[in-house]
mmCIF file of C-alpha atoms in Angstrom:
data_model
loop_
_atom_site.group_PDB
_atom_site.id
_atom_site.type_symbol
_atom_site.label_atom_id
_atom_site.label_comp_id
_atom_site.label_asym_id
_atom_site.label_seq_id
_atom_site.Cartn_x
_atom_site.Cartn_y
_atom_site.Cartn_z
ATOM 1 C CA UNK A 27 94.967 -26.734 145.853
ATOM 2 C CA UNK A 28 92.676 -23.881 146.256
ATOM 3 C CA UNK A 29 93.271 -23.144 142.614
ATOM 4 C CA UNK A 30 92.597 -26.766 141.459
ATOM 5 C CA UNK A 31 89.583 -27.061 143.066
ATOM 6 C CA UNK A 32 88.503 -23.836 141.316
ATOM 7 C CA UNK A 33 89.379 -25.062 138.164
ATOM 8 C CA UNK A 34 87.635 -28.280 138.454
ATOM 9 C CA UNK A 35 84.209 -26.795 139.841
ATOM 10 C CA UNK A 36 84.533 -24.354 136.450
ATOM 11 C CA UNK A 37 85.052 -27.382 134.279
ATOM 12 C CA UNK A 38 82.339 -29.385 135.740
ATOM 13 C CA UNK A 39 79.885 -26.435 135.511
ATOM 14 C CA UNK A 40 80.978 -25.869 132.007
ATOM 15 C CA UNK A 41 80.361 -29.579 131.048
ATOM 16 C CA UNK A 42 77.068 -29.975 132.860
ATOM 17 C CA UNK A 43 75.722 -26.794 130.998
ATOM 18 C CA UNK A 44 76.745 -28.054 127.793
ATOM 19 C CA UNK A 45 78.498 -24.725 127.086
ATOM 20 C CA UNK A 46 81.090 -25.136 124.289
ATOM 21 C CA UNK A 47 84.429 -23.512 124.629
ATOM 22 C CA UNK A 48 86.058 -21.314 122.060
ATOM 23 C CA UNK A 49 89.547 -21.967 123.112
ATOM 24 C CA UNK A 50 91.991 -24.967 122.582
ATOM 25 C CA UNK A 51 93.690 -23.655 125.867
ATOM 26 C CA UNK A 52 91.828 -24.919 128.572
ATOM 27 C CA UNK A 53 91.952 -23.535 132.093
ATOM 28 C CA UNK A 54 90.201 -21.384 134.793
ATOM 29 C CA UNK A 55 89.981 -18.077 132.440
ATOM 30 C CA UNK A 56 88.617 -20.341 129.326
ATOM 31 C CA UNK A 57 85.926 -21.570 131.703
ATOM 32 C CA UNK A 58 85.086 -18.556 133.315
ATOM 33 C CA UNK A 59 84.875 -16.402 130.068
ATOM 34 C CA UNK A 60 82.679 -19.135 128.642
ATOM 35 C CA UNK A 61 80.573 -19.159 131.595
ATOM 36 C CA UNK A 62 80.054 -15.301 131.546
ATOM 37 C CA UNK A 63 79.179 -15.688 127.636
ATOM 38 C CA UNK A 64 76.625 -18.007 128.778
ATOM 39 C CA UNK A 65 75.004 -15.433 131.372
ATOM 40 C CA UNK A 66 76.070 -17.570 134.583
ATOM 41 C CA UNK A 67 78.874 -15.274 135.801
ATOM 42 C CA UNK A 68 78.951 -11.632 136.267
ATOM 43 C CA UNK A 69 81.486 -8.904 135.695
ATOM 44 C CA UNK A 70 82.597 -9.112 139.474
ATOM 45 C CA UNK A 71 82.617 -12.960 139.454
ATOM 46 C CA UNK A 72 85.147 -12.788 136.449
ATOM 47 C CA UNK A 73 87.427 -10.085 138.646
ATOM 48 C CA UNK A 74 87.516 -12.457 141.236
ATOM 49 C CA UNK A 75 88.258 -15.259 139.396
ATOM 50 C CA UNK A 76 91.214 -13.455 137.587
ATOM 51 C CA UNK A 77 92.567 -12.487 140.687
ATOM 52 C CA UNK A 78 92.444 -16.133 142.163
ATOM 53 C CA UNK A 79 93.914 -17.546 138.932
ATOM 54 C CA UNK A 80 96.916 -15.067 139.135
ATOM 55 C CA UNK A 81 97.762 -16.439 142.528
ATOM 56 C CA UNK A 82 97.077 -20.038 141.445
ATOM 57 C CA UNK A 83 99.569 -19.478 138.643
ATOM 58 C CA UNK A 84 102.226 -17.861 140.866
ATOM 59 C CA UNK A 85 101.982 -21.111 143.188
ATOM 60 C CA UNK A 86 101.861 -23.534 140.289
ATOM 61 C CA UNK A 87 105.362 -22.057 139.186
ATOM 62 C CA UNK A 88 106.926 -21.968 142.115
ATOM 63 C CA UNK A 89 107.068 -18.369 142.533
ATOM 64 C CA UNK A 90 106.718 -18.335 146.321
ATOM 65 C CA UNK A 91 107.669 -14.831 146.717
ATOM 66 C CA UNK A 92 104.414 -14.058 144.902
ATOM 67 C CA UNK A 93 102.102 -16.202 147.013
ATOM 68 C CA UNK A 94 104.036 -15.983 150.720
ATOM 69 C CA UNK A 95 101.434 -13.149 152.169
ATOM 70 C CA UNK A 96 99.157 -15.630 154.133
ATOM 71 C CA UNK A 97 96.304 -13.383 154.817
ATOM 72 C CA UNK A 98 96.060 -12.922 150.896
ATOM 73 C CA UNK A 99 95.931 -16.906 150.566
ATOM 74 C CA UNK A 100 93.162 -17.243 153.331
ATOM 75 C CA UNK A 101 91.167 -14.534 151.742
ATOM 76 C CA UNK A 102 91.392 -16.635 148.206
ATOM 77 C CA UNK A 103 90.235 -19.718 150.196
ATOM 78 C CA UNK A 104 87.490 -18.188 151.452
ATOM 79 C CA UNK A 105 86.303 -16.368 148.357
ATOM 80 C CA UNK A 106 86.819 -19.802 146.168
ATOM 81 C CA UNK A 107 84.585 -21.287 149.075
ATOM 82 C CA UNK A 108 81.960 -18.861 149.139
ATOM 83 C CA UNK A 109 81.903 -18.318 145.221
ATOM 84 C CA UNK A 110 81.450 -22.406 144.896
ATOM 85 C CA UNK A 111 78.767 -22.491 147.763
ATOM 86 C CA UNK A 112 76.899 -19.550 145.939
ATOM 87 C CA UNK A 113 77.023 -21.467 142.375
ATOM 88 C CA UNK A 114 75.745 -24.319 143.876
ATOM 89 C CA UNK A 115 73.152 -23.269 146.348
#
């Protein structure tokens, strides 16, 4: 759910800004790169998003051994929540 929330937030932001997408493969990375190209995200934002997207993909594919680290998942939750608050505030 954390990854889905992040993807939905990024997609809505891209749409609200009217940023064109250069890829037919829509997802977290595509939205993040479009926002970075438009000057809306920093290099550090991209690093964070890439990390969160990796964890999200492991969960989406049922690779539970790769997402079983509860402290890491909590960090992701806190990071995504902070990111969304910062970008909407």
